[in-house]
Tab-separated table of C-alpha atoms in Angstrom:
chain	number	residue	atom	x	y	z
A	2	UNK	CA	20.801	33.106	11.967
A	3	UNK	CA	19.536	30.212	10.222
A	4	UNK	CA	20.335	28.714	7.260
A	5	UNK	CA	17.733	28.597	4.085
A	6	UNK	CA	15.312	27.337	3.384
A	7	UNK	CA	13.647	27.452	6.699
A	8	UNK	CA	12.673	31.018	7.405
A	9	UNK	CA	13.637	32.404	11.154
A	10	UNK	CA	10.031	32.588	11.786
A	11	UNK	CA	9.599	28.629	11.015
A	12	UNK	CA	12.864	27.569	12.929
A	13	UNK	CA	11.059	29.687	15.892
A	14	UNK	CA	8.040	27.896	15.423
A	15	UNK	CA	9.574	24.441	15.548
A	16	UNK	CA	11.489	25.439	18.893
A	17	UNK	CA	8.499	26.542	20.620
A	18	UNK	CA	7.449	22.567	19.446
A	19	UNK	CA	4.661	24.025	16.977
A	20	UNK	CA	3.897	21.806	13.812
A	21	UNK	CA	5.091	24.236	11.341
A	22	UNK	CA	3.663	22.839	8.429
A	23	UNK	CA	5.939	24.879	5.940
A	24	UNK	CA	8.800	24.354	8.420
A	25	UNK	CA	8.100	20.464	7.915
A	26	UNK	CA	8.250	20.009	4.503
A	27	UNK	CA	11.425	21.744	4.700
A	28	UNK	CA	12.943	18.921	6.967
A	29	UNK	CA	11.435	16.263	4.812
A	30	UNK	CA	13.268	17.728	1.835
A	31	UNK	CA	16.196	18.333	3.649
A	32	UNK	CA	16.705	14.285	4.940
A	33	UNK	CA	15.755	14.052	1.792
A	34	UNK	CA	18.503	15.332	0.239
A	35	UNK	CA	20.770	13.606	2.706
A	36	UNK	CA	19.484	9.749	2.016
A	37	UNK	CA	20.125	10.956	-1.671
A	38	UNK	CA	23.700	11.945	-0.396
A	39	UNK	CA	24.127	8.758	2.067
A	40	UNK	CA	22.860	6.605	-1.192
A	41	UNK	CA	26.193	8.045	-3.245
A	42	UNK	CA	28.347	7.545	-1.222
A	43	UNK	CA	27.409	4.082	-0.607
A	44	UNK	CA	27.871	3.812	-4.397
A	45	UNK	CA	31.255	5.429	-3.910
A	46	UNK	CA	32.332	3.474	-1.546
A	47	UNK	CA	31.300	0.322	-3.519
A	48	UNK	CA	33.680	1.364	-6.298
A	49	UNK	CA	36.229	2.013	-4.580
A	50	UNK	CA	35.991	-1.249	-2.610
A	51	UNK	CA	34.830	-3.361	-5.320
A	52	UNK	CA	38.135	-5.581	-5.490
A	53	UNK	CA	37.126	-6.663	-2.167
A	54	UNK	CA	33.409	-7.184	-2.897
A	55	UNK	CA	32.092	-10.812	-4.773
A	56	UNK	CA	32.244	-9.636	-8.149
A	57	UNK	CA	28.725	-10.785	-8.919
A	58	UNK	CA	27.252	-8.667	-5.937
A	59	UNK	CA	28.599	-5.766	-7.743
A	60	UNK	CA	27.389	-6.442	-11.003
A	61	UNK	CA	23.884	-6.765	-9.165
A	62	UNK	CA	24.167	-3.771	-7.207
A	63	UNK	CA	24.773	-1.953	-10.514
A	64	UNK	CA	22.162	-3.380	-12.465
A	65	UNK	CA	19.798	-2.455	-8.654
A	66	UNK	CA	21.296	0.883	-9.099
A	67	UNK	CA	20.293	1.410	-13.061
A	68	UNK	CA	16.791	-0.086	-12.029
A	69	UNK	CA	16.377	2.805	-9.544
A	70	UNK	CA	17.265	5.276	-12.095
A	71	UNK	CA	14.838	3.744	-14.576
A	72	UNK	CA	11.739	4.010	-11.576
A	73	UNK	CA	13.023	7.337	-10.776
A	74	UNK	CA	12.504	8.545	-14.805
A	75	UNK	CA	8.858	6.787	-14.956
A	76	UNK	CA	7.551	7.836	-11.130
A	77	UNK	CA	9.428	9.997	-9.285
A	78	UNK	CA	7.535	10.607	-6.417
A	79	UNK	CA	7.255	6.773	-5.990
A	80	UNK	CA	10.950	6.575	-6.023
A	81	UNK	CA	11.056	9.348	-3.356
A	82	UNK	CA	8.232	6.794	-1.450
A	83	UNK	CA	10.220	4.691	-1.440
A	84	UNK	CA	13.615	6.196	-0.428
A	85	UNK	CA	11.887	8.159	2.496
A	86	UNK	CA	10.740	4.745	4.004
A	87	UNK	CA	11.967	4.809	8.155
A	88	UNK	CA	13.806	1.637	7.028
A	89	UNK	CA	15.428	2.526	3.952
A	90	UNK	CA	17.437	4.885	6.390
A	91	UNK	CA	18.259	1.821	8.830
A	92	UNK	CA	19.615	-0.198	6.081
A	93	UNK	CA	21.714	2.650	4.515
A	94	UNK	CA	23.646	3.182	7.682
A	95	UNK	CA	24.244	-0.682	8.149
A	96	UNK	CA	25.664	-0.711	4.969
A	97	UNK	CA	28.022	2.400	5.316
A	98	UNK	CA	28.876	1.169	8.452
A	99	UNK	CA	29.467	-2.509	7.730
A	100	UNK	CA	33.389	-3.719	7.845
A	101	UNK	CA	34.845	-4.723	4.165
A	102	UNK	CA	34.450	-7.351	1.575
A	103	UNK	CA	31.907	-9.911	2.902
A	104	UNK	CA	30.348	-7.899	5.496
A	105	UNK	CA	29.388	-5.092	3.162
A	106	UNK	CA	28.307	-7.453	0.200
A	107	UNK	CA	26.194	-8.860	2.662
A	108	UNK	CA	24.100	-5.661	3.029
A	109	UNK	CA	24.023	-4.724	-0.123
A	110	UNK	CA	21.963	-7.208	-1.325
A	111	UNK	CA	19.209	-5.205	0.337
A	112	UNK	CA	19.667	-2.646	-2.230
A	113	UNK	CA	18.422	-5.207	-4.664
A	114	UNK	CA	14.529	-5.358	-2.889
A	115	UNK	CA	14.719	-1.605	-2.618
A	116	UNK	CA	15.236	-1.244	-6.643
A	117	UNK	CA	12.450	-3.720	-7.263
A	118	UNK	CA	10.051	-2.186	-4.611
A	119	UNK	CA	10.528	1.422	-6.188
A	120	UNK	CA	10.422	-0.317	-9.919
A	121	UNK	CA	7.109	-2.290	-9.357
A	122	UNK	CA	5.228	0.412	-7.300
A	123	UNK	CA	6.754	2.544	-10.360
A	124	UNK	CA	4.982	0.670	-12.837
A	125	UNK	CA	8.180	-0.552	-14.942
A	126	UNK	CA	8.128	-4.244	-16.749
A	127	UNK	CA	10.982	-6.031	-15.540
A	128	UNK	CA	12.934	-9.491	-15.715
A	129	UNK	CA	15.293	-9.999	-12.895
A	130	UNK	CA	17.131	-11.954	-10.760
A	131	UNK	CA	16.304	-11.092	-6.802
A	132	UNK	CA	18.233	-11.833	-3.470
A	133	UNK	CA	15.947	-13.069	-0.655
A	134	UNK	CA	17.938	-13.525	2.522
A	135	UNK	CA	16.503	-16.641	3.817
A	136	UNK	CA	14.412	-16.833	1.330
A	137	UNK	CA	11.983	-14.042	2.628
A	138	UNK	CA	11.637	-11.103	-0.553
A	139	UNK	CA	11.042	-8.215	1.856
A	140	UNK	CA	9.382	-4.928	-0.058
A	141	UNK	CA	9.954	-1.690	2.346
A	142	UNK	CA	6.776	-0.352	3.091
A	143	UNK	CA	5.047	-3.091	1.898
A	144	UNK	CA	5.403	-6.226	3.006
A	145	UNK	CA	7.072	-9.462	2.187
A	146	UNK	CA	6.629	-12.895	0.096
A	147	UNK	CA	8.290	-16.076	1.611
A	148	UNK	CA	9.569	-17.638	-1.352
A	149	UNK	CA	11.753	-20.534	-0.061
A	150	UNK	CA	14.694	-19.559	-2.080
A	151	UNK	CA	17.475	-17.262	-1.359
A	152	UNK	CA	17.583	-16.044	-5.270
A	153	UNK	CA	14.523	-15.474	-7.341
A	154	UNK	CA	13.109	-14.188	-10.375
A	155	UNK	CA	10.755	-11.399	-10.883
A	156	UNK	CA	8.822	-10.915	-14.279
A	157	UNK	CA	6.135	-7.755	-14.237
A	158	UNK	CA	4.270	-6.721	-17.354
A	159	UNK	CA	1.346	-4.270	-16.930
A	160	UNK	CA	0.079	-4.548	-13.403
A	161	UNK	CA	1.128	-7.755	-12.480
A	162	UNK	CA	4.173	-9.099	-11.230
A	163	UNK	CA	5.083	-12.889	-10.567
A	164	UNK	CA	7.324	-14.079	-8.714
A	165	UNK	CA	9.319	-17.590	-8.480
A	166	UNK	CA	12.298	-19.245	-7.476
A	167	UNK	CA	15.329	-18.753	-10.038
A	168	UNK	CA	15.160	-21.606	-12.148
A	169	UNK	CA	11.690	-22.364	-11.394
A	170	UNK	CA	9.501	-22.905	-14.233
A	171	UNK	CA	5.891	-21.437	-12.244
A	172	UNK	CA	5.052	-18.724	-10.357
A	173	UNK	CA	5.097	-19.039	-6.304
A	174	UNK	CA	3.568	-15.383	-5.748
A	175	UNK	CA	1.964	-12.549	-7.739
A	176	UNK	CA	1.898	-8.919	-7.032
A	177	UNK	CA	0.035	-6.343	-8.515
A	178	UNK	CA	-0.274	-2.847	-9.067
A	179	UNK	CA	-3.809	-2.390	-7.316
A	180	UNK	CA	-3.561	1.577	-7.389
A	181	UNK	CA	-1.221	2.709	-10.325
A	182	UNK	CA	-1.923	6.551	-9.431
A	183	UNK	CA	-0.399	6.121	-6.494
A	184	UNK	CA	2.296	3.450	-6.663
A	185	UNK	CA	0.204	0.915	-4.068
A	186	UNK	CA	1.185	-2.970	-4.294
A	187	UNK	CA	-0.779	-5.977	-2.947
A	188	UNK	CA	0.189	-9.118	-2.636
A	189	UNK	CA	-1.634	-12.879	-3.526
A	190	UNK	CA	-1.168	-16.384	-2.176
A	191	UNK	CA	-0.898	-17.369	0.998
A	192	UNK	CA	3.267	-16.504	1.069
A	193	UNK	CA	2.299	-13.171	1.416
A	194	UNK	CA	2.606	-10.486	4.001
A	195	UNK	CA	0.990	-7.283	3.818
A	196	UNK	CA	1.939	-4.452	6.057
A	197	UNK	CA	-1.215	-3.047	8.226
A	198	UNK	CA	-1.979	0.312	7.671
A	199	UNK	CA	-3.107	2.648	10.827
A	200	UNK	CA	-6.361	4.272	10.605
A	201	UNK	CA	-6.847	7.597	9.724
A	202	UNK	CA	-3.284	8.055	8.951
A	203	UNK	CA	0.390	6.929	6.170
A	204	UNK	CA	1.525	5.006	9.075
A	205	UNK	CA	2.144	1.547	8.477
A	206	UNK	CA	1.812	-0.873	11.812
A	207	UNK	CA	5.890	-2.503	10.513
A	208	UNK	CA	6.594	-5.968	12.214
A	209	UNK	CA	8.045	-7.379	9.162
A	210	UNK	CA	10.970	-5.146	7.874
A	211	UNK	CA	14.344	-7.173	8.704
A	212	UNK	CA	15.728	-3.434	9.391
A	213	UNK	CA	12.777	-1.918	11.042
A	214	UNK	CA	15.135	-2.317	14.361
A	215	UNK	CA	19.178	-2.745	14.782
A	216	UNK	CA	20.346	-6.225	15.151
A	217	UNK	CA	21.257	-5.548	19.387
A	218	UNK	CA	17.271	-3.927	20.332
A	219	UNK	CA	17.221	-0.445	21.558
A	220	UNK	CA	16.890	0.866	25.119
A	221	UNK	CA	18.078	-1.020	28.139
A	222	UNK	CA	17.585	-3.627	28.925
A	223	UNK	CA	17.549	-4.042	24.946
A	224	UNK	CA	14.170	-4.590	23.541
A	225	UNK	CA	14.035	-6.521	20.142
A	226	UNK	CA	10.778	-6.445	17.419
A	227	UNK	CA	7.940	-8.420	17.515
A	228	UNK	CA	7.729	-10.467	14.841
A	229	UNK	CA	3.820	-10.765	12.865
A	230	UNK	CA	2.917	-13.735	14.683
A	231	UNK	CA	3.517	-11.872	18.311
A	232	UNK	CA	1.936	-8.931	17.352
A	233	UNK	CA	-1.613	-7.979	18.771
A	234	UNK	CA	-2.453	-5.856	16.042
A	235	UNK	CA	-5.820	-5.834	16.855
A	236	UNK	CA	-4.825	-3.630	19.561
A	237	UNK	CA	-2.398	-1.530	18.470
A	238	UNK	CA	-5.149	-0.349	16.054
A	239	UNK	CA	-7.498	0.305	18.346
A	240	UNK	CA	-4.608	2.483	20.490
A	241	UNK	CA	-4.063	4.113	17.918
A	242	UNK	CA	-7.459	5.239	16.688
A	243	UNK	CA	-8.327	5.959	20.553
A	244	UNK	CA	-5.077	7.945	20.404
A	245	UNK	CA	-5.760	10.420	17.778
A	246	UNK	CA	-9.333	10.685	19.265
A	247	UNK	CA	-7.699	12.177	22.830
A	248	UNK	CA	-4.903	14.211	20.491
A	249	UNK	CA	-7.924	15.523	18.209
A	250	UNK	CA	-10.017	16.651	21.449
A	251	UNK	CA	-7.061	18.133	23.420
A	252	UNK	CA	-4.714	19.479	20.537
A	253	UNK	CA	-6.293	18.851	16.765
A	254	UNK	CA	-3.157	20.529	15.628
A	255	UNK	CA	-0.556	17.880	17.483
A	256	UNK	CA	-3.093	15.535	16.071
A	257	UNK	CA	-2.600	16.181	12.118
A	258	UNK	CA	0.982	16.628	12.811
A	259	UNK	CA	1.386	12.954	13.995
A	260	UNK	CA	-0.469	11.778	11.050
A	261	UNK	CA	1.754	13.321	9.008
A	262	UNK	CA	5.142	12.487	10.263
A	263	UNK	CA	4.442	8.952	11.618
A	264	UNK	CA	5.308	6.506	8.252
A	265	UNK	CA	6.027	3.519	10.869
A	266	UNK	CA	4.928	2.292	14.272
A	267	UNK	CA	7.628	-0.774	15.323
A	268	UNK	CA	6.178	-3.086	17.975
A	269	UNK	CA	8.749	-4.129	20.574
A	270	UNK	CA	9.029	-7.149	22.782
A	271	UNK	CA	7.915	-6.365	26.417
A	272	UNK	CA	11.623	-6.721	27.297
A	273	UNK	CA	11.739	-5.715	31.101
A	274	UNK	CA	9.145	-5.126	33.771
A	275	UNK	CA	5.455	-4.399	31.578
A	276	UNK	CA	4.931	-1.434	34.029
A	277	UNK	CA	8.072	0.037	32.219
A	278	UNK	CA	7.126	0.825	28.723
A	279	UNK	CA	9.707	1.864	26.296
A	280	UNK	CA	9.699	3.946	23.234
A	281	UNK	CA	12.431	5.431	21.039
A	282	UNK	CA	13.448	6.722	17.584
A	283	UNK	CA	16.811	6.160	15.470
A	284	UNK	CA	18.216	9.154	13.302
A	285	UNK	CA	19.304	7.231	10.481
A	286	UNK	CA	15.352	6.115	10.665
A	287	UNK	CA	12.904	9.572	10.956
A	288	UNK	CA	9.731	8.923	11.052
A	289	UNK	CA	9.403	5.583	12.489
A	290	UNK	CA	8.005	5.177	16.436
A	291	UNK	CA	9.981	2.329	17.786
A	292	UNK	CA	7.366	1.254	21.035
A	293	UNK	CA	6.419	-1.771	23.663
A	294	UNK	CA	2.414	-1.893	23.425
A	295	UNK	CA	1.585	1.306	25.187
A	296	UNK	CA	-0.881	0.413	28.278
A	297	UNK	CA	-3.838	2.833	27.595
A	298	UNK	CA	-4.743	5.547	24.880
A	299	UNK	CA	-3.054	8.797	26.733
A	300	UNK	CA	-0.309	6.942	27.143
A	301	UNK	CA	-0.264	5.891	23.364
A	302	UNK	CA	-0.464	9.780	22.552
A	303	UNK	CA	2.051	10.810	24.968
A	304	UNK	CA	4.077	8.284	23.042
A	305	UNK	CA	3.463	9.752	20.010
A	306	UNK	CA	4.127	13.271	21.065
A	307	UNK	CA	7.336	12.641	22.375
A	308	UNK	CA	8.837	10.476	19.567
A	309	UNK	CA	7.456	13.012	16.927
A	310	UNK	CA	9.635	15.631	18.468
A	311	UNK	CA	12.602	13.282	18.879
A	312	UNK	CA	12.317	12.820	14.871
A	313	UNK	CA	11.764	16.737	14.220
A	314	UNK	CA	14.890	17.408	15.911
A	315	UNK	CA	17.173	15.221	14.332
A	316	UNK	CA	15.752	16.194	11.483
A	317	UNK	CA	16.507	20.108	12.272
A	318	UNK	CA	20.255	19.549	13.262
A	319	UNK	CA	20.858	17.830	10.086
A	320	UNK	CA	19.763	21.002	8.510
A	321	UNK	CA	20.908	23.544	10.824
A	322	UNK	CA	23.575	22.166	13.454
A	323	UNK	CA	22.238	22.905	16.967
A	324	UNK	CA	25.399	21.952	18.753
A	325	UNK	CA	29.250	20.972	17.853
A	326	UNK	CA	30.159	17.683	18.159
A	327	UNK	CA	33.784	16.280	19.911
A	328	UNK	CA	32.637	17.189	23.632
A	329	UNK	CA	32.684	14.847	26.354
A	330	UNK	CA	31.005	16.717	29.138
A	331	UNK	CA	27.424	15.407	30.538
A	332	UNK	CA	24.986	16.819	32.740
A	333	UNK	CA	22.009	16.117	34.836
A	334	UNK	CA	18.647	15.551	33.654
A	335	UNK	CA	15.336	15.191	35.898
A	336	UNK	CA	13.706	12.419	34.095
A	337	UNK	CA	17.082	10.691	33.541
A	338	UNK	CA	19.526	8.844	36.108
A	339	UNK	CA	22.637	8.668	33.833
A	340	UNK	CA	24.365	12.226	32.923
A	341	UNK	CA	23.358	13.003	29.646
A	342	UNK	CA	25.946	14.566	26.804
A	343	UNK	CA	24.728	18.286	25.418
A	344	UNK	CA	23.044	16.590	22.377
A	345	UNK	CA	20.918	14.680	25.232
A	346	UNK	CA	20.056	17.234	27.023
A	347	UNK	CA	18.705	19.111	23.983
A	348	UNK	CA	17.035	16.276	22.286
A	349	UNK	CA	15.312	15.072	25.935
A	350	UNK	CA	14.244	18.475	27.078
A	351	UNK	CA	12.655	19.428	23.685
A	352	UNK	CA	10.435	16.209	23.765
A	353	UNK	CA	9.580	17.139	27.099
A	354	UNK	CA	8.839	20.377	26.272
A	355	UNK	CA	5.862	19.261	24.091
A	356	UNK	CA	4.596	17.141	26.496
A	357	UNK	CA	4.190	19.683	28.941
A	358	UNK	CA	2.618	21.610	26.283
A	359	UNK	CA	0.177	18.670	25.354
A	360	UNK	CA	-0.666	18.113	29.678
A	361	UNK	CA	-0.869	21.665	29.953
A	362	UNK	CA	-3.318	21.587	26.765
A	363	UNK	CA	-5.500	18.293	28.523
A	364	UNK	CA	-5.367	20.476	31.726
A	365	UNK	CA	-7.154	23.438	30.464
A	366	UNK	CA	-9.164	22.308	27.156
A	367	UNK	CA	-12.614	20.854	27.807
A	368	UNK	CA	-12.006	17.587	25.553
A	369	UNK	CA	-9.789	15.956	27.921
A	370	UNK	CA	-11.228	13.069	30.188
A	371	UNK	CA	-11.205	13.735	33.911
A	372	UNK	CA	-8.717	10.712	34.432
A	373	UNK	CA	-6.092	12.760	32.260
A	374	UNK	CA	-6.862	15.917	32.932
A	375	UNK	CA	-6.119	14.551	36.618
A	376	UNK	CA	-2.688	13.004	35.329
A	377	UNK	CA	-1.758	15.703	33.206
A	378	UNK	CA	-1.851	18.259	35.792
A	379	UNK	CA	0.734	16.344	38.299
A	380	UNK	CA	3.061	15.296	35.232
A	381	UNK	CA	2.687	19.214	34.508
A	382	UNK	CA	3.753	20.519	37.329
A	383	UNK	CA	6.697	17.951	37.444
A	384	UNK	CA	8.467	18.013	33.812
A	385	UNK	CA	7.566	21.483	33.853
A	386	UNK	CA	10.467	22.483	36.756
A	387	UNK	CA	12.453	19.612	35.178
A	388	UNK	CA	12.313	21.024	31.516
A	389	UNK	CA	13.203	24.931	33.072
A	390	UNK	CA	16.502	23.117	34.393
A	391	UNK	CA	17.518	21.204	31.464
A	392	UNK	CA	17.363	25.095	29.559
A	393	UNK	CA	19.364	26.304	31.854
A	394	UNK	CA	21.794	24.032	31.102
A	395	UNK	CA	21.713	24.330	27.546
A	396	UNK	CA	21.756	28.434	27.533
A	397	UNK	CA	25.157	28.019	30.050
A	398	UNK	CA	26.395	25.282	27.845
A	399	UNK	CA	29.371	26.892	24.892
A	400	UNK	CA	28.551	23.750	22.939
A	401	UNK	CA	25.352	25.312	21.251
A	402	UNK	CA	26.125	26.519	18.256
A	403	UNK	CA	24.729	30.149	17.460
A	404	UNK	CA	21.367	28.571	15.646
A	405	UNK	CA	21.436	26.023	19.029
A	406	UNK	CA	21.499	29.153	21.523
A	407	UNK	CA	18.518	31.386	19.485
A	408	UNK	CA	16.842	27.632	19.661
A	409	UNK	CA	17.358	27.236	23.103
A	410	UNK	CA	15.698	30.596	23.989
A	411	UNK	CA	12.781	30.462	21.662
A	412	UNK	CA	12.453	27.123	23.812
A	413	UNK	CA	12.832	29.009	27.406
A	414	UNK	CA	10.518	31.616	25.953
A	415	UNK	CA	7.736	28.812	25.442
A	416	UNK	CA	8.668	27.056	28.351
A	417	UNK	CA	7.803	30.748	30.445
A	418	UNK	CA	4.372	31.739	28.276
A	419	UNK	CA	2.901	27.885	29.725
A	420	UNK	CA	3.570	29.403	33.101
A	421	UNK	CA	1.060	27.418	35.351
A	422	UNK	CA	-1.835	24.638	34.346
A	423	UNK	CA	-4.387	27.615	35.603
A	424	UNK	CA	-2.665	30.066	33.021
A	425	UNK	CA	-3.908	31.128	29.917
A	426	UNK	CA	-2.423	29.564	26.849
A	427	UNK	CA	0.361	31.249	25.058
């Protein structure tokens, strides 16, 4: 029924919205192995276009490329770091996307910072020439130097790496290896910009990335990223510690799984009405929570529920197609107004699936606090009826494909063992 290496009893567990630990690490090496893929064939297409492309941003894409292979030989698992970055997937579908000639050259200067991130976390002593789109060096996963120059020069040897404009006789920024181990960089000098990590957690709190969102915002009305200096980080953190502390009470399990799948949390601008939040995930970008400033902790952990399972399920149907694609019928959703394609249906009633597992969880455990327990219970009882009608759908829908249909019952089966918020868990 399924296809290696996830095991039916894993692809069960992930339907049913469990964490699946095992099941997990098969994703991750499964997007894996399609960045690797989408990577090629960017270098395919580069070839085969490279008549239309400035010849000296293909001789520096090369040389980018050869860098990456040179990282990849001295730290591997760096390199893989690195390429698994949320934004590393945003970029790569700009640039397989982007029109010919200019357009595409245009992207792939990116390419360049993602060489010399992977290369300097790696360790390797280099002497290169850099592109930094107005003149901003941005290091995925890092951060960023504003170097006033869209071209500059980085020289490492040993731990240290300094940075200047090309031509320039001094250094205008250092970086160094603080943790060689583990690939870490930090930054010196006041033209640096250091990603903030999340407690207890990978996650990095991204409002720097120039792909951390696409260039039109996501959602409607569109919501665009904060930049650093709009950013209330101070609070974010302290959602996101409270967060984890309601998850860890309610569902410990859910817990550990968001610390291990979140790599990015994207602030957005408020965008509409501030009693509408908005969150959201991209496929080409796993991993990465895409969110307006959540209003309290329990809604911060709804959140993160939701958007985990968003992620886990593109991740599956890269792996194991869920449904065919070339359809143009919709269908009605309760917790949507616009009809919704197949692939909507699926992808909104599985998130809502564990959420009605994590209220039905704050319902019933005695960690919850009364004030969302309370909640909980009425959001229960209403996503619960909405969820059973969004699987009937699906399991009358012929655009499952046969791993989509066992998916969609091992869902319905789940769905029917939560029963009532007075039941026993299943």
């Amino acid at each position: 029924m399924t296809t290696a290496p996830l095991t039916e009893a894993e692809f069960g567990e992930l339907a049913r919205t469990g964490p699946a630990v095992v099941g997990m690490s098969a994703l991750r090496a499964g997007l894996r192995g399609r960045r690797l893929l989408l990577l090629k064939a960017l270098l395919i297409r580069v070839q085969r276009e490279r008549d239309q492309i400035d010849p000296a941003v293909v001789h520096r894409f090369e040389d980018a490329w050869r860098l990456l292979e040179r990282a990849e030989r001295a730290h591997p698992v760096v390199v893989r770091d690195v390429l698994d970055y949320p934004t590393t997937g945003s970029w790569l579908a700009a640039a397989l996307g982007a029109g010919p000639g200019a357009e595409l050259g245009q992207r792939l200067a990116r390419f360049e910072s993602i060489a010399v991130t992977a290369a300097l976390r790696a360790g390797c002593p280099l002497d290169i020439g850099v592109a930094a789109p107005q003149g901003v060096l941005s290091l995925a996963g890092v951060g960023h130097f504003r170097v006033g120059a869209e071209r500059i020069r980085i020289r490492a040897r040993g731990r240290v790496a300094r940075i200047a404009p090309e031509g320039a006789r001094t250094a205008h920024g250092v970086l160094v290896l603080a943790h060689p181990g583990a690939g870490r960089l930090t930054g010196l000098g006041p033209a640096w910009s250091a990603l903030r990590a999340l407690p207890g957690a990978t996650a990095l709190l991204d409002d720097l990335d120039p792909y951390r969102v696409p260039p039109g915002g996501v959602g409607a009305p569109p919501r665009t990223a904060t930049d650093r200096a709009a950013t209330d980080d101070r609070t974010w953190t302290r959602r996101w510690r409270e967060a984890q502390r309601l998850l860890d009470r309610v569902d410990p399990v859910r817990s550990a799984e968001v610390r291990r799948t979140v790599r990015a949390v994207v602030p957005l601008s408020a965008g509409g009405p501030p009693a509408v939040p908005m969150s959201a995930t991209l496929r080409a970008a796993p991993g990465a929570v895409l969110a307006s400033l959540p209003s309290s902790p329990r809604t911060m952990a709804e959140t993160l529920v939701h958007e985990v399972h968003h992620s886990k399920l593109a991740a599956l149907h890269e792996l194991v197609p869920l449904h065919r694609a070339g359809r143009a019928s919709v269908h009605r959703v309760g917790w949507r107004s616009d009809p919704r394609p197949i692939a909507g249906v699926l992808q909104g009633a599985y998130a809502h699936l564990a959420l009605t597992d994590l209220w039905w969880r704050a319902v019933v455990a005695d960690g919850a606090p009364p004030g969302w327990r309370t909640r909980a219970e009425q959001r229960f009882e209403r996503f619960h009826v909405q969820v059973g009608g969004a699987l009937e759908i699906l399991l009358e829908s012929d655009e499952l494909t046969i791993a989509g249909r066992e998916f969609a019952n091992q869902m319905r089966r789940h769905h029917a063992s939560l029963g009532g918020v007075r039941g026993p868990l299943g």
